[in-house]
Short mmCIF file of C-alpha atoms (C1' of nucleotides) in Angstrom, two decimals:
data_model
loop_
_atom_site.label_atom_id
_atom_site.label_comp_id
_atom_site.label_asym_id
_atom_site.label_seq_id
_atom_site.Cartn_x
_atom_site.Cartn_y
_atom_site.Cartn_z
CA MET A 1 83.90 120.61 94.22
CA ASP A 2 86.66 123.10 94.94
CA ALA A 3 87.34 121.31 98.19
CA GLY A 4 87.52 117.99 96.37
CA LEU A 5 89.83 119.31 93.70
CA HIS A 6 92.05 120.79 96.35
CA LEU A 7 92.29 117.53 98.24
CA LEU A 8 93.02 115.63 95.05
CA ALA A 9 96.29 117.48 94.78
CA ASP A 10 98.06 114.74 96.68
CA GLN A 11 95.58 111.93 96.65
CA ASN A 12 93.48 110.06 94.17
CA LEU A 13 89.76 109.87 93.88
CA ALA A 14 89.53 106.30 95.12
CA SER A 15 91.13 107.18 98.41
CA LEU A 16 89.12 110.35 98.89
CA GLY A 17 86.49 110.29 101.61
CA VAL A 18 83.11 111.95 101.86
CA ARG A 19 83.88 113.20 105.33
CA GLU A 20 87.23 114.50 104.15
CA VAL A 21 85.63 116.58 101.42
CA THR A 22 82.89 117.99 103.59
CA ARG A 23 85.35 118.79 106.33
CA GLU A 24 87.48 120.73 103.85
CA ALA A 25 84.42 122.50 102.53
CA GLY A 26 83.22 123.36 106.02
CA LEU A 27 80.00 121.38 105.76
CA SER A 28 78.47 118.44 107.52
CA PRO A 29 78.92 115.00 105.94
CA ALA A 30 75.24 114.71 105.20
CA ALA A 31 75.34 117.85 103.08
CA PHE A 32 77.40 116.05 100.49
CA TYR A 33 74.55 113.73 99.63
CA ARG A 34 72.37 116.68 98.74
CA HIS A 35 74.55 117.20 95.68
CA PHE A 36 76.08 113.87 94.71
CA PRO A 37 75.07 110.27 95.28
CA ASP A 38 78.69 109.16 95.12
CA LEU A 39 82.20 110.41 95.15
CA ALA A 40 82.48 108.90 91.69
CA ALA A 41 79.73 111.25 90.56
CA LEU A 42 81.72 114.20 91.82
CA GLY A 43 84.63 112.83 89.83
CA VAL A 44 82.64 112.70 86.62
CA VAL A 45 81.57 116.30 87.01
CA LEU A 46 85.18 117.27 87.63
CA VAL A 47 86.11 115.54 84.38
CA GLU A 48 83.65 117.65 82.44
CA GLU A 49 84.84 120.79 84.13
CA SER A 50 88.45 119.90 83.42
CA LEU A 51 88.02 119.20 79.75
CA ALA A 52 85.82 122.13 78.94
CA SER A 53 88.78 124.44 79.05
CA LEU A 54 90.75 122.02 76.90
CA HIS A 55 88.45 122.47 73.93
CA VAL A 56 88.86 126.20 74.22
CA MET A 57 92.59 125.72 74.24
CA ILE A 58 92.81 123.66 71.07
CA ARG A 59 90.76 126.19 69.15
CA SER A 60 93.03 128.96 70.30
CA VAL A 61 95.99 127.04 68.90
CA LEU A 62 94.55 126.12 65.54
CA ALA A 63 92.94 129.47 64.99
CA GLU A 64 96.09 131.30 64.00
CA ALA A 65 98.11 129.16 61.64
CA ASP A 66 100.95 131.23 60.24
CA GLY A 67 103.30 128.51 59.11
CA ALA A 68 104.11 125.16 60.66
CA GLU A 69 107.08 126.30 62.69
CA GLU A 70 105.22 129.07 64.41
CA LEU A 71 102.25 126.84 65.06
CA ILE A 72 104.47 124.38 66.88
CA ASP A 73 105.95 127.04 69.11
CA ARG A 74 102.51 128.34 69.82
CA ALA A 75 101.09 124.91 70.62
CA VAL A 76 103.79 124.07 73.13
CA GLU A 77 103.50 127.46 74.75
CA VAL A 78 99.73 127.15 75.05
CA ILE A 79 100.10 123.74 76.69
CA ARG A 80 102.58 125.13 79.18
CA GLN A 81 100.34 128.03 80.03
CA HIS A 82 97.31 125.82 80.29
CA VAL A 83 99.01 123.51 82.75
CA ARG A 84 100.19 126.49 84.73
CA GLU A 85 96.76 128.04 84.96
CA HIS A 86 94.74 124.88 85.46
CA ARG A 87 97.18 122.74 87.36
CA PRO A 88 94.64 121.13 89.69
CA HIS A 89 92.40 120.12 86.82
CA VAL A 90 95.23 118.82 84.68
CA ARG A 91 96.66 116.89 87.58
CA PHE A 92 93.28 115.41 88.25
CA LEU A 93 92.98 114.24 84.65
CA ALA A 94 96.46 112.75 84.54
CA ARG A 95 95.87 110.94 87.80
CA GLU A 96 92.42 109.57 87.11
CA ARG A 97 92.94 108.69 83.47
CA HIS A 98 94.21 105.30 84.57
CA GLY A 99 92.89 105.58 88.09
CA GLY A 100 90.86 103.17 90.14
CA VAL A 101 87.40 104.52 89.45
CA ARG A 102 86.00 102.99 86.29
CA ARG A 103 83.29 105.53 85.56
CA VAL A 104 85.72 108.41 85.77
CA ARG A 105 88.23 106.58 83.62
CA GLU A 106 85.64 105.99 80.95
CA ALA A 107 84.48 109.58 81.06
CA ILE A 108 88.01 110.81 80.47
CA ASP A 109 88.61 108.34 77.67
CA ALA A 110 85.41 109.26 75.90
CA GLU A 111 86.15 112.95 76.19
CA LEU A 112 89.70 112.48 74.95
CA GLY A 113 88.37 110.53 72.00
CA ARG A 114 86.04 113.36 71.05
CA PHE A 115 88.99 115.63 71.45
CA ALA A 116 91.02 113.60 68.94
CA ALA A 117 88.10 113.72 66.52
CA GLU A 118 88.06 117.50 66.80
CA VAL A 119 91.78 117.69 66.13
CA GLY A 120 91.26 115.33 63.19
CA SER A 121 88.76 117.62 61.49
CA ALA A 122 91.02 120.58 62.08
CA LEU A 123 93.92 118.71 60.48
CA ALA A 124 91.81 117.80 57.49
CA LEU A 125 91.42 121.48 56.63
CA GLN A 126 95.15 122.04 56.34
CA PRO A 127 96.62 121.86 52.83
CA VAL A 128 99.24 119.33 53.95
CA SER A 129 96.49 116.78 54.47
CA GLN A 130 95.40 116.54 50.85
CA GLY A 131 94.94 112.95 49.79
CA TRP A 132 94.98 111.63 53.35
CA SER A 133 92.54 108.87 54.14
CA GLU A 134 90.14 109.08 57.03
CA GLN A 135 92.11 106.45 58.93
CA ASP A 136 95.43 108.19 58.43
CA LEU A 137 94.01 111.47 59.66
CA ARG A 138 92.61 109.81 62.75
CA MET A 139 95.94 108.13 63.41
CA LEU A 140 97.76 111.43 63.16
CA ALA A 141 95.25 113.18 65.39
CA GLU A 142 95.67 110.51 68.05
CA LEU A 143 99.42 110.85 67.82
CA TYR A 144 99.12 114.57 68.41
CA VAL A 145 96.72 114.14 71.31
CA ASP A 146 98.87 111.49 72.97
CA HIS A 147 101.86 113.73 72.55
CA MET A 148 99.98 116.62 74.05
CA VAL A 149 99.00 114.50 77.03
CA SER A 150 102.57 113.35 77.57
CA THR A 151 103.87 116.88 77.31
CA ALA A 152 101.27 118.20 79.71
CA SER A 153 102.17 115.50 82.23
CA ALA A 154 105.82 116.40 81.95
CA PHE A 155 105.08 120.09 82.50
CA LEU A 156 102.93 119.17 85.46
CA GLU A 157 105.75 117.32 87.15
CA ALA A 158 108.23 120.08 86.38
CA GLN A 159 105.99 122.73 87.85
CA GLU A 160 105.36 120.88 91.10
CA GLU A 161 108.66 122.10 92.34
CA VAL A 162 109.42 125.30 90.52
CA ASP A 163 112.17 124.31 88.11
CA PRO A 164 112.37 126.65 85.13
CA ALA A 165 115.35 124.88 83.57
CA ARG A 166 113.54 121.57 83.50
CA GLU A 167 110.49 123.30 82.12
CA ARG A 168 112.48 124.82 79.27
CA ARG A 169 114.04 121.47 78.50
CA ILE A 170 110.63 119.87 78.26
CA ALA A 171 109.39 122.61 75.98
CA ALA A 172 112.44 122.28 73.74
CA THR A 173 112.03 118.51 73.50
CA ALA A 174 108.34 118.80 72.74
CA ARG A 175 109.04 121.26 69.94
CA LEU A 176 111.64 119.00 68.38
CA GLN A 177 109.29 116.05 68.55
CA LEU A 178 106.51 117.99 66.90
CA ARG A 179 108.92 119.09 64.17
CA LEU A 180 109.89 115.49 63.54
CA ILE A 181 106.27 114.45 63.35
CA SER A 182 105.37 117.23 60.95
CA LEU A 183 108.37 116.20 58.85
CA GLY A 184 107.02 112.68 58.66
CA ARG A 185 103.67 114.15 57.82
CA ARG A 186 104.99 116.04 54.82
CA HIS A 187 106.58 112.91 53.37
CA TRP A 188 103.67 110.61 54.10
CA GLN A 189 102.51 108.63 51.10
CA GLY A 190 99.38 107.06 52.56
CA SER A 191 98.95 103.67 54.18
CA MET B 1 103.16 91.19 97.09
CA ASP B 2 101.00 88.95 94.92
CA ALA B 3 98.05 89.80 97.12
CA GLY B 4 98.78 93.50 96.76
CA LEU B 5 99.15 93.31 93.02
CA HIS B 6 95.91 91.41 92.81
CA LEU B 7 94.04 94.00 94.84
CA LEU B 8 95.52 96.81 92.79
CA ALA B 9 93.60 95.53 89.81
CA ASP B 10 90.70 97.79 90.65
CA GLN B 11 92.14 100.16 93.17
CA ASN B 12 95.13 102.40 93.52
CA LEU B 13 97.95 102.21 95.94
CA ALA B 14 96.83 105.20 97.99
CA SER B 15 93.51 103.61 98.79
CA LEU B 16 94.98 100.21 99.56
CA GLY B 17 94.92 99.14 103.19
CA VAL B 18 97.37 97.08 105.20
CA ARG B 19 94.57 94.98 106.59
CA GLU B 20 93.18 94.50 103.13
CA VAL B 21 96.44 93.14 101.81
CA THR B 22 97.09 90.82 104.73
CA ARG B 23 93.53 89.55 104.60
CA GLU B 24 93.96 88.72 100.93
CA ALA B 25 97.28 87.05 101.67
CA GLY B 26 95.82 85.07 104.55
CA LEU B 27 98.03 86.64 107.20
CA SER B 28 97.52 88.73 110.27
CA PRO B 29 97.86 92.51 109.90
CA ALA B 30 100.98 92.59 112.05
CA ALA B 31 102.76 90.19 109.70
CA PHE B 32 102.89 92.90 107.06
CA TYR B 33 105.24 95.01 109.14
CA ARG B 34 107.75 92.17 109.22
CA HIS B 35 108.39 92.83 105.53
CA PHE B 36 107.59 96.46 104.80
CA PRO B 37 107.49 99.60 106.90
CA ASP B 38 104.91 101.16 104.62
CA LEU B 39 102.52 100.39 101.85
CA ALA B 40 104.54 102.85 99.81
CA ALA B 41 107.57 100.59 100.29
CA LEU B 42 105.64 97.69 98.89
CA GLY B 43 104.76 99.91 95.95
CA VAL B 44 108.38 100.73 95.25
CA VAL B 45 109.30 97.06 95.19
CA LEU B 46 106.43 96.42 92.82
CA VAL B 47 107.81 99.11 90.54
CA GLU B 48 111.15 97.39 90.34
CA GLU B 49 109.52 94.05 89.71
CA SER B 50 107.34 95.56 87.00
CA LEU B 51 110.10 97.25 85.09
CA ALA B 52 112.59 94.43 85.18
CA SER B 53 110.66 92.57 82.52
CA LEU B 54 110.48 95.74 80.46
CA HIS B 55 114.22 95.91 79.95
CA VAL B 56 114.18 92.33 78.77
CA MET B 57 111.46 93.26 76.33
CA ILE B 58 113.24 96.17 74.69
CA ARG B 59 116.32 94.09 74.10
CA SER B 60 114.26 91.40 72.47
CA VAL B 61 112.87 93.98 70.06
CA LEU B 62 116.10 95.69 69.12
CA ALA B 63 118.06 92.46 68.87
CA GLU B 64 116.70 91.43 65.50
CA ALA B 65 116.61 94.40 63.20
CA ASP B 66 115.82 93.20 59.69
CA GLY B 67 114.56 96.38 58.14
CA ALA B 68 112.52 99.19 59.59
CA GLU B 69 109.14 97.89 58.53
CA GLU B 70 109.63 94.52 60.13
CA LEU B 71 111.02 96.08 63.27
CA ILE B 72 107.89 98.16 63.66
CA ASP B 73 105.62 95.15 63.34
CA ARG B 74 107.73 93.29 65.81
CA ALA B 75 107.78 96.11 68.33
CA VAL B 76 104.02 96.52 68.36
CA GLU B 77 103.52 92.80 68.64
CA VAL B 78 105.96 92.54 71.52
CA ILE B 79 104.15 95.32 73.35
CA ARG B 80 100.83 93.58 72.87
CA GLN B 81 102.19 90.31 74.14
CA HIS B 82 103.91 91.95 77.05
CA VAL B 83 100.73 93.65 78.18
CA ARG B 84 98.87 90.38 77.80
CA GLU B 85 101.33 88.40 79.87
CA HIS B 86 102.05 91.02 82.53
CA ARG B 87 98.74 92.79 82.72
CA PRO B 88 98.73 93.32 86.49
CA HIS B 89 102.19 94.84 86.45
CA VAL B 90 101.50 97.06 83.48
CA ARG B 91 98.23 98.22 84.97
CA PHE B 92 100.01 99.02 88.17
CA LEU B 93 102.57 101.14 86.34
CA ALA B 94 99.99 103.00 84.30
CA ARG B 95 97.93 103.70 87.41
CA GLU B 96 100.70 104.78 89.72
CA ARG B 97 102.74 106.73 87.20
CA HIS B 98 100.66 109.76 88.04
CA GLY B 99 99.19 108.31 91.21
CA GLY B 100 98.95 109.76 94.66
CA VAL B 101 102.08 108.25 96.21
CA ARG B 102 105.07 110.44 95.54
CA ARG B 103 107.79 107.92 96.19
CA VAL B 104 106.28 105.42 93.80
CA ARG B 105 105.75 108.09 91.17
CA GLU B 106 109.37 109.13 91.38
CA ALA B 107 110.55 105.54 91.20
CA ILE B 108 108.60 104.98 88.00
CA ASP B 109 109.81 108.23 86.47
CA ALA B 110 113.43 107.48 87.22
CA GLU B 111 113.15 103.99 85.81
CA LEU B 112 111.40 105.23 82.69
CA GLY B 113 114.16 107.78 82.23
CA ARG B 114 116.81 105.09 82.36
CA PHE B 115 114.72 103.19 79.93
CA ALA B 116 114.74 106.11 77.48
CA ALA B 117 118.51 106.34 77.83
CA GLU B 118 118.81 102.70 76.93
CA VAL B 119 116.64 103.16 73.88
CA GLY B 120 118.75 106.18 72.98
CA SER B 121 121.99 104.24 72.91
CA ALA B 122 120.34 101.54 70.86
CA LEU B 123 119.15 104.12 68.36
CA ALA B 124 122.61 105.60 68.10
CA LEU B 125 123.90 102.34 66.71
CA GLN B 126 121.51 102.34 63.78
CA PRO B 127 122.87 103.74 60.50
CA VAL B 128 119.92 106.12 60.16
CA SER B 129 121.20 108.06 63.17
CA GLN B 130 124.44 109.22 61.59
CA GLY B 131 125.07 112.86 62.26
CA TRP B 132 122.43 113.07 64.99
CA SER B 133 123.28 115.16 68.00
CA GLU B 134 123.01 113.79 71.51
CA GLN B 135 119.99 115.98 72.19
CA ASP B 136 118.17 114.87 69.07
CA LEU B 137 118.74 111.24 69.90
CA ARG B 138 117.41 111.73 73.38
CA MET B 139 114.38 113.54 72.04
CA LEU B 140 113.65 110.70 69.64
CA ALA B 141 114.12 108.07 72.32
CA GLU B 142 111.66 109.87 74.58
CA LEU B 143 109.19 110.09 71.75
CA TYR B 144 109.46 106.35 71.25
CA VAL B 145 109.11 105.60 74.95
CA ASP B 146 106.12 107.89 75.33
CA HIS B 147 104.55 106.26 72.34
CA MET B 148 105.20 102.84 73.79
CA VAL B 149 103.58 103.84 77.06
CA SER B 150 100.53 105.23 75.29
CA THR B 151 100.21 102.11 73.19
CA ALA B 152 100.57 99.84 76.17
CA SER B 153 97.86 101.76 78.02
CA ALA B 154 95.56 101.43 75.04
CA PHE B 155 96.16 97.69 74.84
CA LEU B 156 95.53 97.43 78.53
CA GLU B 157 92.13 99.04 78.25
CA ALA B 158 91.22 96.95 75.23
CA GLN B 159 92.14 93.73 76.96
CA GLU B 160 90.11 94.46 80.10
CA GLU B 161 87.04 93.34 78.28
CA VAL B 162 88.14 90.92 75.60
CA ASP B 163 87.74 92.91 72.41
CA PRO B 164 89.93 91.60 69.61
CA ALA B 165 88.67 94.10 67.04
CA ARG B 166 89.61 97.03 69.22
CA GLU B 167 92.95 95.42 69.89
CA ARG B 168 93.68 95.05 66.18
CA ARG B 169 92.69 98.65 65.58
CA ILE B 170 95.08 99.82 68.25
CA ALA B 171 97.89 97.74 66.79
CA ALA B 172 97.23 99.09 63.31
CA THR B 173 97.21 102.69 64.54
CA ALA B 174 100.42 102.19 66.49
CA ARG B 175 102.15 100.77 63.45
CA LEU B 176 101.08 103.69 61.28
CA GLN B 177 102.28 106.15 63.88
CA LEU B 178 105.65 104.44 64.12
CA ARG B 179 105.94 104.51 60.35
CA LEU B 180 105.24 108.22 60.31
CA ILE B 181 107.83 108.82 63.00
CA SER B 182 110.47 106.80 61.21
CA LEU B 183 109.65 108.75 58.06
CA GLY B 184 110.30 111.99 59.88
CA ARG B 185 113.44 110.44 61.22
CA ARG B 186 114.81 109.68 57.76
CA HIS B 187 114.29 113.27 56.64
CA TRP B 188 115.61 114.87 59.79
CA GLN B 189 118.25 117.51 59.21
CA GLY B 190 119.25 118.18 62.77
CA SER B 191 118.02 120.83 65.14
"C1'" DA C 1 49.72 133.58 102.44
"C1'" DA C 2 50.40 128.86 102.03
"C1'" DG C 3 52.97 125.10 100.32
"C1'" DT C 4 57.05 123.17 98.59
"C1'" DT C 5 61.58 122.62 97.47
"C1'" DC C 6 66.46 123.45 98.72
"C1'" DG C 7 70.44 123.12 101.37
"C1'" DG C 8 71.91 122.68 105.52
"C1'" DC C 9 72.53 120.47 110.53
"C1'" DA C 10 73.50 116.94 114.65
"C1'" DA C 11 73.46 112.39 116.02
"C1'" DA C 12 73.76 107.79 115.69
"C1'" DC C 13 74.84 103.02 113.41
"C1'" DG C 14 78.19 99.36 112.94
"C1'" DA C 15 82.09 98.45 110.58
"C1'" DC C 16 86.66 99.11 109.33
"C1'" DT C 17 91.29 101.41 109.87
"C1'" DG C 18 96.89 101.56 111.06
"C1'" DT C 19 99.88 100.37 114.41
"C1'" DT C 20 101.86 98.55 118.73
"C1'" DT C 21 102.55 95.17 122.09
"C1'" DA C 22 103.71 90.77 124.04
"C1'" DC C 23 104.05 86.18 122.88
"C1'" DT C 24 105.27 81.77 120.16
"C1'" DG C 25 107.29 78.19 117.42
"C1'" DA C 26 110.51 77.05 113.86
"C1'" DA C 27 114.76 77.55 111.49
"C1'" DT C 28 119.52 78.93 111.56
"C1'" DG C 29 124.26 79.32 113.07
"C1'" DG C 30 128.31 78.91 115.89
"C1'" DC D 1 123.17 72.35 122.22
"C1'" DC D 2 122.22 76.82 123.07
"C1'" DA D 3 121.25 81.47 121.35
"C1'" DT D 4 119.35 84.15 118.05
"C1'" DT D 5 116.89 85.60 114.30
"C1'" DC D 6 112.73 85.07 111.55
"C1'" DA D 7 107.98 85.07 110.56
"C1'" DG D 8 104.08 84.52 112.29
"C1'" DT D 9 99.91 85.22 115.92
"C1'" DA D 10 95.96 87.51 118.92
"C1'" DA D 11 94.42 91.40 121.21
"C1'" DA D 12 93.86 95.95 122.07
"C1'" DC D 13 94.12 101.18 121.05
"C1'" DA D 14 91.86 105.18 119.60
"C1'" DG D 15 90.12 106.82 115.57
"C1'" DT D 16 87.82 107.40 111.06
"C1'" DC D 17 84.73 105.85 107.81
"C1'" DG D 18 79.95 105.96 104.80
"C1'" DT D 19 75.35 106.45 105.25
"C1'" DT D 20 70.68 107.18 107.19
"C1'" DT D 21 67.49 109.53 109.88
"C1'" DG D 22 64.80 113.33 111.57
"C1'" DC D 23 64.77 118.02 111.93
"C1'" DC D 24 65.03 123.06 110.53
"C1'" DG D 25 65.11 127.60 108.37
"C1'" DA D 26 65.28 130.13 104.16
"C1'" DA D 27 63.90 130.79 99.53
"C1'" DC D 28 61.00 130.27 95.87
"C1'" DT D 29 56.08 129.36 93.62
"C1'" DT D 30 51.62 129.94 93.07
#
DNA sequence: AAGTTCGGCAAACGACTGTTTACTGAATGG
DNA sequence: CCATTCAGTAAACAGTCGTTTGCCGAACTT
């Protein structure tokens, strides 16, 4: 799996080969089939591995909520750190989310949906969300998740070549956008 | 190019083969090299083709601005229609935006950046944007573009299998999100 | 101690790959 | 009308591919 993830740095799952993976891992081609029936199967497992750390991340953000402004700074910083520390996994997710392998795509989508649900319940606990309908909460959660995904992708690209200025610019933009969203949230009157 | 686009429906550019394309097009493999040096080159041309129609689209949305509410409805509807009518191109963009072929990725990114700039200048003309700094306008434009991309991807997935209910749900969510953003926009005090 | 599962190997199968070469007919242009 | 470009072909090159098969030692179970 490490070998696969490493090769997926500049390639996508659909173009990955069994022989390629086993060669990188220092095994014989036949050895692969002892563990996975397919390369798609390997992909699905990588999805699970990749998103496990994401759930940890979100909890670490929402845990300490000392005011909206600080939470925003913290969220953006956590995303940046997460991308930095799990770049191969994040890149894999970004690449395969709309990639050519249906089963992997569906796995990511399902997991991201559960992720939005989790964010939704967390949002519901905040005082700002009083009087919000179920639908409105879900809509907001999806907006946050989509924004997180976009931001993570941007960080990813910026970190490919080390470019601290670009990275700071992305962080600044993300913070402003989150501030604008939370402003809209405070003035929301229901749908 | 049509053959390539057709094959890219369930495959990504990196895993596409020259022989595959020429076979689909009914030509000999060597004929390909009369037109492109690379498959990546074909990809880049496809990017340009795909985004040309996008610029037309944005203008058609911003042209008639009769109130914010109506503009939102119109924008979401135009996105839905655009995805419906240019599904192969949109799918290609979504897939290759983070795909394995660097040159194509960069082409898409650059084009999307110019797109955001265009949206930015359009936003500047609206009365709501009085007193907005350049940076804030850019940030808002990027938020809109990212949101548009997310929405388009969602429509894409929903239209793969014909699922009108899911499509309506996506449209409704997108509209709510745009309303929330424009609410935040009205209460923005500058950064 | 015996049996079974686990994770590995080498070898072979036919099929498919990108690219180059030399050649050909049609259109184009001066 | 002749030369040239254009867009196509078939054939060959040396590889790589996924997958199956039969085999083997080590580890674990009972």
